[in-house]
GROMACS .gro file of C-alpha atoms in nm:
model
  357
    1MET     CA    1  -7.587  -0.746  -8.595
    2LYS     CA    2  -7.635  -0.612  -8.948
    3ALA     CA    3  -7.724  -0.868  -9.213
    4GLY     CA    4  -7.444  -0.912  -9.464
    5VAL     CA    5  -7.141  -1.127  -9.545
    6SER     CA    6  -6.791  -1.080  -9.406
    7ILE     CA    7  -6.536  -1.288  -9.597
    8VAL     CA    8  -6.253  -1.376  -9.358
    9ILE     CA    9  -5.932  -1.522  -9.500
   10CYS     CA   10  -5.670  -1.635  -9.249
   11THR     CA   11  -5.330  -1.706  -9.398
   12TYR     CA   12  -4.982  -1.815  -9.296
   13ASN     CA   13  -4.715  -1.757  -9.562
   14GLY     CA   14  -4.979  -1.746  -9.833
   15GLU     CA   15  -4.810  -1.510 -10.078
   16LYS     CA   16  -4.820  -1.766 -10.362
   17LEU     CA   17  -5.177  -1.877 -10.298
   18LEU     CA   18  -5.358  -1.550 -10.234
   19PRO     CA   19  -5.349  -1.384 -10.579
   20GLU     CA   20  -5.585  -1.640 -10.735
   21THR     CA   21  -5.801  -1.653 -10.422
   22LEU     CA   22  -5.840  -1.275 -10.423
   23ARG     CA   23  -5.914  -1.275 -10.794
   24HIS     CA   24  -6.210  -1.507 -10.740
   25ILE     CA   25  -6.336  -1.285 -10.459
   26ALA     CA   26  -6.307  -0.979 -10.681
   27LEU     CA   27  -6.516  -1.161 -10.944
   28GLN     CA   28  -6.806  -1.219 -10.704
   29GLN     CA   29  -7.141  -1.127 -10.857
   30VAL     CA   30  -7.313  -0.985 -10.552
   31ARG     CA   31  -7.663  -0.840 -10.564
   32PRO     CA   32  -7.682  -0.471 -10.473
   33ASP     CA   33  -7.897  -0.550 -10.168
   34VAL     CA   34  -7.631  -0.780 -10.015
   35PRO     CA   35  -7.375  -0.592  -9.802
   36TRP     CA   36  -7.033  -0.757  -9.787
   37GLU     CA   37  -6.670  -0.700  -9.698
   38VAL     CA   38  -6.330  -0.872  -9.719
   39ILE     CA   39  -6.098  -0.926  -9.421
   40ILE     CA   40  -5.750  -1.078  -9.455
   41VAL     CA   41  -5.571  -1.192  -9.139
   42ASP     CA   42  -5.195  -1.238  -9.173
   43ASN     CA   43  -5.120  -1.500  -8.908
   44ALA     CA   44  -4.753  -1.445  -8.817
   45SER     CA   45  -4.632  -1.494  -9.175
   46THR     CA   46  -4.259  -1.486  -9.244
   47ASP     CA   47  -4.288  -1.418  -9.618
   48ASN     CA   48  -4.431  -1.123  -9.813
   49THR     CA   49  -4.795  -1.213  -9.758
   50SER     CA   50  -4.914  -0.867  -9.651
   51ALA     CA   51  -4.735  -0.689  -9.934
   52VAL     CA   52  -4.877  -0.931 -10.189
   53VAL     CA   53  -5.229  -0.883 -10.050
   54ARG     CA   54  -5.207  -0.504 -10.084
   55GLU     CA   55  -5.063  -0.525 -10.434
   56GLU     CA   56  -5.315  -0.779 -10.561
   57TRP     CA   57  -5.626  -0.611 -10.423
   58LYS     CA   58  -5.528  -0.281 -10.581
   59LYS     CA   59  -5.571  -0.446 -10.920
   60TYR     CA   60  -5.947  -0.471 -10.872
   61ASP     CA   61  -6.204  -0.197 -10.845
   62VAL     CA   62  -6.433  -0.362 -10.592
   63PRO     CA   63  -6.642  -0.110 -10.391
   64VAL     CA   64  -6.642  -0.299 -10.061
   65ARG     CA   65  -6.470  -0.254  -9.728
   66PHE     CA   66  -6.129  -0.426  -9.734
   67SER     CA   67  -5.918  -0.487  -9.422
   68LEU     CA   68  -5.572  -0.637  -9.374
   69LEU     CA   69  -5.511  -0.741  -9.014
   70HIS     CA   70  -5.211  -0.895  -8.839
   71GLN     CA   71  -5.230  -1.166  -8.573
   72PRO     CA   72  -4.881  -1.226  -8.428
   73LYS     CA   73  -5.001  -1.521  -8.218
   74PRO     CA   74  -4.968  -1.840  -8.426
   75GLY     CA   75  -5.279  -2.054  -8.461
   76LEU     CA   76  -5.575  -2.057  -8.697
   77THR     CA   77  -5.821  -2.020  -8.410
   78PHE     CA   78  -5.650  -1.700  -8.291
   79ALA     CA   79  -5.643  -1.561  -8.646
   80ARG     CA   80  -6.011  -1.633  -8.696
   81GLU     CA   81  -6.102  -1.472  -8.365
   82LEU     CA   82  -5.931  -1.152  -8.478
   83GLY     CA   83  -6.125  -1.165  -8.803
   84TYR     CA   84  -6.452  -1.224  -8.618
   85THR     CA   85  -6.386  -0.926  -8.392
   86HIS     CA   86  -6.346  -0.692  -8.689
   87ALA     CA   87  -6.633  -0.836  -8.894
   88GLN     CA   88  -6.922  -0.593  -8.919
   89PHE     CA   89  -7.176  -0.836  -9.067
   90GLU     CA   90  -7.378  -1.127  -8.928
   91TYR     CA   91  -7.258  -1.397  -9.168
   92ILE     CA   92  -6.887  -1.479  -9.162
   93LEU     CA   93  -6.762  -1.667  -9.467
   94LEU     CA   94  -6.444  -1.858  -9.382
   95CYS     CA   95  -6.246  -1.872  -9.705
   96ASP     CA   96  -5.908  -2.045  -9.685
   97ASP     CA   97  -5.619  -1.891  -9.875
   98ASP     CA   98  -5.640  -2.176 -10.129
   99ASN     CA   99  -6.018  -2.159 -10.187
  100TRP     CA  100  -6.157  -2.021 -10.513
  101LEU     CA  101  -6.520  -1.926 -10.456
  102SER     CA  102  -6.777  -1.957 -10.734
  103ALA     CA  103  -6.910  -1.623 -10.854
  104ASP     CA  104  -7.247  -1.656 -10.675
  105TYR     CA  105  -7.104  -1.777 -10.342
  106VAL     CA  106  -7.158  -1.460 -10.139
  107THR     CA  107  -7.512  -1.398 -10.261
  108LEU     CA  108  -7.621  -1.760 -10.220
  109ALA     CA  109  -7.467  -1.784  -9.873
  110PHE     CA  110  -7.649  -1.466  -9.771
  111ASP     CA  111  -7.984  -1.593  -9.898
  112LEU     CA  112  -7.951  -1.933  -9.729
  113MET     CA  113  -7.859  -1.783  -9.393
  114GLU     CA  114  -8.137  -1.525  -9.414
  115GLN     CA  115  -8.398  -1.784  -9.506
  116ASN     CA  116  -8.294  -2.033  -9.236
  117PRO     CA  117  -8.239  -1.857  -8.901
  118LYS     CA  118  -8.173  -2.190  -8.725
  119ILE     CA  119  -7.850  -2.243  -8.921
  120GLY     CA  120  -7.542  -2.194  -8.704
  121VAL     CA  121  -7.286  -2.308  -8.960
  122LEU     CA  122  -7.341  -2.357  -9.333
  123GLY     CA  123  -7.103  -2.573  -9.538
  124GLY     CA  124  -7.039  -2.587  -9.910
  125TYR     CA  125  -6.901  -2.824 -10.172
  126GLY     CA  126  -6.527  -2.821 -10.233
  127ASP     CA  127  -6.376  -2.957 -10.554
  128LEU     CA  128  -6.003  -3.032 -10.548
  129VAL     CA  129  -5.781  -2.874 -10.813
  130TYR     CA  130  -5.428  -3.014 -10.825
  131GLU     CA  131  -5.110  -2.823 -10.905
  132GLU     CA  132  -4.974  -3.145 -11.055
  133GLU     CA  133  -5.135  -3.474 -11.150
  134PRO     CA  134  -5.179  -3.649 -10.814
  135PRO     CA  135  -5.074  -4.006 -10.737
  136TYR     CA  136  -5.361  -4.252 -10.739
  137PHE     CA  137  -5.370  -4.296 -10.361
  138ALA     CA  138  -5.423  -3.922 -10.318
  139THR     CA  139  -5.745  -3.939 -10.520
  140GLN     CA  140  -5.881  -4.233 -10.320
  141VAL     CA  141  -5.814  -4.133  -9.958
  142ARG     CA  142  -6.003  -3.820  -9.856
  143LEU     CA  143  -5.807  -3.598  -9.619
  144PHE     CA  144  -5.894  -3.249  -9.731
  145ALA     CA  145  -6.200  -3.025  -9.739
  146ASN     CA  146  -6.374  -3.151 -10.049
  147GLY     CA  147  -6.674  -3.346 -10.169
  148HIS     CA  148  -7.029  -3.386 -10.047
  149GLN     CA  149  -7.083  -3.334  -9.674
  150ALA     CA  150  -7.422  -3.506  -9.654
  151PRO     CA  151  -7.640  -3.727  -9.876
  152GLU     CA  152  -7.836  -3.417  -9.975
  153SER     CA  153  -7.850  -3.045  -9.907
  154GLY     CA  154  -8.002  -2.952  -9.574
  155LYS     CA  155  -7.941  -3.032  -9.209
  156VAL     CA  156  -7.629  -3.242  -9.150
  157ALA     CA  157  -7.694  -3.536  -8.917
  158LYS     CA  158  -7.333  -3.563  -8.799
  159ASN     CA  159  -7.339  -3.195  -8.694
  160THR     CA  160  -7.008  -3.103  -8.858
  161VAL     CA  161  -6.893  -2.947  -9.185
  162TYR     CA  162  -6.540  -2.863  -9.290
  163GLY     CA  163  -6.421  -2.513  -9.222
  164ALA     CA  164  -6.314  -2.426  -9.577
  165GLY     CA  165  -6.590  -2.226  -9.740
  166CYS     CA  166  -6.825  -2.247  -9.442
  167VAL     CA  167  -7.047  -1.963  -9.322
  168LEU     CA  168  -7.079  -1.890  -8.950
  169ARG     CA  169  -7.364  -1.702  -8.783
  170LYS     CA  170  -7.179  -1.443  -8.578
  171SER     CA  171  -7.456  -1.377  -8.325
  172ALA     CA  172  -7.464  -1.749  -8.241
  173TYR     CA  173  -7.087  -1.760  -8.204
  174ASP     CA  174  -7.090  -1.451  -7.982
  175HIS     CA  175  -7.368  -1.601  -7.770
  176LEU     CA  176  -7.152  -1.905  -7.698
  177PHE     CA  177  -6.880  -1.692  -7.545
  178ARG     CA  178  -7.121  -1.469  -7.356
  179ILE     CA  179  -7.239  -1.771  -7.159
  180GLY     CA  180  -6.887  -1.884  -7.075
  181TYR     CA  181  -6.788  -2.117  -7.358
  182GLN     CA  182  -6.417  -2.178  -7.412
  183PRO     CA  183  -6.287  -2.389  -7.704
  184LEU     CA  184  -6.059  -2.678  -7.618
  185LEU     CA  185  -5.864  -2.675  -7.946
  186THR     CA  186  -5.635  -2.410  -8.096
  187ASP     CA  187  -5.648  -2.560  -8.447
  188ARG     CA  188  -5.358  -2.536  -8.687
  189LEU     CA  189  -5.033  -2.373  -8.569
  190ALA     CA  190  -4.815  -2.228  -8.849
  191SER     CA  191  -4.687  -2.522  -9.056
  192ALA     CA  192  -4.811  -2.787  -8.812
  193LEU     CA  193  -5.099  -3.005  -8.927
  194SER     CA  194  -5.302  -3.018  -8.607
  195SER     CA  195  -5.665  -2.932  -8.676
  196GLY     CA  196  -6.024  -2.978  -8.565
  197GLY     CA  197  -6.121  -2.628  -8.458
  198ASP     CA  198  -6.385  -2.596  -8.729
  199TYR     CA  199  -6.554  -2.918  -8.615
  200GLU     CA  200  -6.541  -2.802  -8.254
  201ILE     CA  201  -6.733  -2.484  -8.332
  202CYS     CA  202  -6.993  -2.687  -8.523
  203TYR     CA  203  -7.040  -2.920  -8.227
  204ALA     CA  204  -7.062  -2.629  -7.983
  205LEU     CA  205  -7.330  -2.452  -8.186
  206ALA     CA  206  -7.522  -2.777  -8.227
  207LEU     CA  207  -7.507  -2.815  -7.850
  208LEU     CA  208  -7.652  -2.466  -7.824
  209GLY     CA  209  -7.945  -2.567  -8.043
  210TYR     CA  210  -7.847  -2.449  -8.389
  211ASP     CA  211  -7.853  -2.659  -8.705
  212ILE     CA  212  -7.541  -2.744  -8.899
  213TRP     CA  213  -7.632  -2.718  -9.265
  214TYR     CA  214  -7.489  -2.810  -9.606
  215ASP     CA  215  -7.580  -2.688  -9.952
  216GLU     CA  216  -7.408  -2.837 -10.257
  217ARG     CA  217  -7.477  -2.522 -10.460
  218LEU     CA  218  -7.216  -2.341 -10.252
  219ALA     CA  219  -6.933  -2.454 -10.476
  220PHE     CA  220  -6.565  -2.368 -10.459
  221LYS     CA  221  -6.236  -2.498 -10.591
  222HIS     CA  222  -5.982  -2.615 -10.333
  223PHE     CA  223  -5.631  -2.579 -10.474
  224MET     CA  224  -5.385  -2.853 -10.378
  225LYS     CA  225  -5.016  -2.766 -10.389
  226LYS     CA  226  -4.791  -3.046 -10.506
  227GLU     CA  227  -4.634  -3.062 -10.159
  228ARG     CA  228  -4.968  -3.182 -10.022
  229GLN     CA  229  -4.989  -3.474 -10.264
  230THR     CA  230  -4.687  -3.669 -10.140
  231TRP     CA  231  -4.680  -3.992  -9.944
  232GLY     CA  232  -4.485  -3.822  -9.666
  233TYR     CA  233  -4.741  -3.543  -9.631
  234TYR     CA  234  -5.026  -3.792  -9.600
  235LEU     CA  235  -4.842  -3.986  -9.330
  236ARG     CA  236  -4.761  -3.667  -9.140
  237TYR     CA  237  -5.116  -3.538  -9.170
  238LEU     CA  238  -5.267  -3.856  -9.030
  239LYS     CA  239  -5.026  -3.861  -8.737
  240GLU     CA  240  -5.048  -3.493  -8.639
  241SER     CA  241  -5.417  -3.430  -8.696
  242SER     CA  242  -5.512  -3.723  -8.473
  243ALA     CA  243  -5.439  -3.510  -8.166
  244CYS     CA  244  -5.777  -3.338  -8.199
  245PHE     CA  245  -5.978  -3.653  -8.129
  246GLU     CA  246  -5.938  -3.632  -7.753
  247VAL     CA  247  -6.162  -3.326  -7.784
  248LEU     CA  248  -6.383  -3.413  -8.081
  249ASP     CA  249  -6.468  -3.757  -7.945
  250ALA     CA  250  -6.595  -3.594  -7.626
  251TYR     CA  251  -6.824  -3.368  -7.832
  252ASN     CA  252  -6.939  -3.658  -8.046
  253PHE     CA  253  -7.040  -3.865  -7.743
  254LEU     CA  254  -7.240  -3.572  -7.606
  255VAL     CA  255  -7.391  -3.417  -7.920
  256ASN     CA  256  -7.438  -3.706  -8.162
  257GLN     CA  257  -7.459  -4.012  -7.938
  258GLY     CA  258  -7.656  -3.858  -7.654
  259SER     CA  259  -7.429  -3.954  -7.363
  260ARG     CA  260  -7.553  -3.791  -7.044
  261SER     CA  261  -7.352  -3.971  -6.775
  262GLU     CA  262  -7.004  -4.100  -6.708
  263LEU     CA  263  -7.134  -4.457  -6.719
  264ASP     CA  264  -7.279  -4.411  -7.066
  265PHE     CA  265  -6.959  -4.237  -7.175
  266ASN     CA  266  -6.755  -4.538  -7.064
  267TYR     CA  267  -6.981  -4.773  -7.259
  268ARG     CA  268  -6.955  -4.573  -7.580
  269PHE     CA  269  -6.581  -4.522  -7.536
  270LEU     CA  270  -6.528  -4.898  -7.509
  271LYS     CA  271  -6.759  -4.961  -7.804
  272GLY     CA  272  -6.558  -4.720  -8.018
  273PHE     CA  273  -6.229  -4.876  -7.911
  274LEU     CA  274  -6.347  -5.225  -8.006
  275TYR     CA  275  -6.466  -5.098  -8.345
  276TYR     CA  276  -6.123  -4.958  -8.433
  277VAL     CA  277  -5.953  -5.275  -8.309
  278GLN     CA  278  -6.176  -5.483  -8.535
  279GLU     CA  279  -6.121  -5.259  -8.838
  280SER     CA  280  -5.745  -5.244  -8.781
  281LEU     CA  281  -5.721  -5.623  -8.766
  282ARG     CA  282  -5.923  -5.650  -9.087
  283LEU     CA  283  -5.687  -5.412  -9.267
  284ILE     CA  284  -5.379  -5.588  -9.130
  285VAL     CA  285  -5.501  -5.919  -9.271
  286LYS     CA  286  -5.583  -5.753  -9.602
  287GLN     CA  287  -5.241  -5.586  -9.618
  288GLY     CA  288  -5.068  -5.923  -9.599
  289ALA     CA  289  -5.240  -6.035  -9.917
  290LEU     CA  290  -5.154  -5.726 -10.122
  291ASP     CA  291  -4.854  -5.652 -10.341
  292PRO     CA  292  -4.651  -5.396 -10.138
  293ALA     CA  293  -4.580  -5.196 -10.453
  294SER     CA  294  -4.943  -5.172 -10.563
  295ASP     CA  295  -5.168  -4.868 -10.535
  296GLU     CA  296  -5.419  -5.075 -10.342
  297SER     CA  297  -5.151  -5.156 -10.085
  298LYS     CA  298  -5.073  -4.786 -10.042
  299ILE     CA  299  -5.439  -4.703  -9.995
  300ASN     CA  300  -5.481  -4.984  -9.745
  301SER     CA  301  -5.169  -4.866  -9.559
  302LEU     CA  302  -5.310  -4.514  -9.524
  303LEU     CA  303  -5.643  -4.645  -9.399
  304LEU     CA  304  -5.462  -4.870  -9.153
  305LEU     CA  305  -5.251  -4.580  -9.027
  306GLY     CA  306  -5.568  -4.378  -8.979
  307TYR     CA  307  -5.722  -4.651  -8.765
  308LYS     CA  308  -5.399  -4.701  -8.572
  309THR     CA  309  -5.377  -4.332  -8.485
  310ARG     CA  310  -5.738  -4.343  -8.370
  311LEU     CA  311  -5.650  -4.640  -8.149
  312LEU     CA  312  -5.357  -4.447  -8.004
  313GLY     CA  313  -5.605  -4.176  -7.917
  314TYR     CA  314  -5.794  -4.424  -7.702
  315ARG     CA  315  -5.491  -4.437  -7.474
  316LYS     CA  316  -5.595  -4.086  -7.371
  317TYR     CA  317  -5.905  -4.211  -7.193
  318PHE     CA  318  -5.864  -3.979  -6.897
  319LYS     CA  319  -5.826  -3.671  -7.119
  320VAL     CA  320  -6.132  -3.762  -7.326
  321ARG     CA  321  -6.333  -3.829  -7.011
  322LYS     CA  322  -6.220  -3.500  -6.860
  323ASN     CA  323  -6.326  -3.312  -7.173
  324PHE     CA  324  -6.660  -3.495  -7.185
  325LEU     CA  325  -6.739  -3.415  -6.822
  326ARG     CA  326  -6.638  -3.053  -6.874
  327LEU     CA  327  -6.870  -3.022  -7.175
  328LEU     CA  328  -7.151  -3.201  -6.992
  329GLN     CA  329  -7.115  -2.959  -6.702
  330PHE     CA  330  -7.123  -2.664  -6.943
  331LYS     CA  331  -7.441  -2.800  -7.100
  332ASN     CA  332  -7.612  -2.863  -6.767
  333GLU     CA  333  -7.516  -2.527  -6.617
  334LYS     CA  334  -7.554  -2.300  -6.919
  335LEU     CA  335  -7.798  -2.460  -7.161
  336ILE     CA  336  -8.069  -2.617  -6.947
  337LEU     CA  337  -8.408  -2.464  -6.879
  338LYS     CA  338  -8.389  -2.218  -6.593
  339VAL     CA  339  -8.669  -2.136  -6.351
  340ALA     CA  340  -8.744  -1.767  -6.327
  341PRO     CA  341  -8.931  -1.593  -6.043
  342LYS     CA  342  -9.304  -1.657  -6.008
  343ASN     CA  343  -9.265  -2.008  -6.152
  344LYS     CA  344  -9.204  -1.881  -6.505
  345SER     CA  345  -8.962  -2.095  -6.707
  346VAL     CA  346  -8.733  -1.926  -6.956
  347TYR     CA  347  -8.435  -2.031  -7.161
  348LEU     CA  348  -8.105  -1.851  -7.136
  349SER     CA  349  -8.167  -1.706  -7.480
  350LYS     CA  350  -8.515  -1.638  -7.611
  351GLU     CA  351  -8.402  -1.695  -7.970
  352LEU     CA  352  -8.288  -2.050  -7.889
  353LYS     CA  353  -8.606  -2.210  -7.756
  354HIS     CA  354  -8.596  -2.464  -8.036
  355ASN     CA  355  -8.391  -2.782  -8.057
  356LEU     CA  356  -8.198  -2.753  -7.730
  357ILE     CA  357  -8.029  -3.079  -7.635
   0.00000   0.00000   0.00000
């Protein structure tokens, strides 16, 4: 795979967001030795997204390959897969349709990925920009892709970064699927708020032996429409996005907590359940002492809803266990050391001898 950066923007009804996003891409200050391209994937939009993309990009004289693709199958995962298929470079920069990349983003991402071949996914630093002055609770409860992703730049201990602005090593991603990997999440569908696909890919690549990395110098603005700052949106987000935990918890037990048996899984599952029970009870007690009309009460209510939805997820024990056992089987069958003829031991992939779990 040729070294370079493929910017992939997947969008659903993004006609109002894309002009500013494309303007920031056109303003990229890319060194001459860094090949790059721009790929837009229209994911079953019902507005004038494609027409707006063509019109806006014509305004800029940027000498790079530009592609506008159409994915009729709803779902961010499906849109991204189409973008990956058409990407001609090794480093895929996932730019959301509301992300405004800093001028050095492409060059810095290229340098970091080139200098650190163990990086599977590289995350950046998102800074929220609001269409309107947000209510106080919206500035205190973090739901969106923004802020620091680790105490410092470098390897991320939790093995996940948010998808907005992240950079994916395409050869690593392709290797996953060559050995039989299948994602368990489809990520966001049209206007639905289900999510988690970006975290799943991070976990899968960490399972394969790659590092998940963060660098605060990779800065971008994350534009927040006023519709995403309402109380109703926050409640809906917390309820709908919780569906991904039956998958992500299974990865977390395997990748981060080191579970290697069903017995250990059961122990950690129960431990997690008791933690959320304890925290929920603490917030319930606190809520009773707060003024219902206060900002602090609203913040506490959102946190409590978050814990309650996590507790509801624990009712899906059998689904989480099934996903855990499936991932454990994949690891044991595909990622373990294999014995070659003449007693020579080799890994499935020579490039991944390091850091295999």
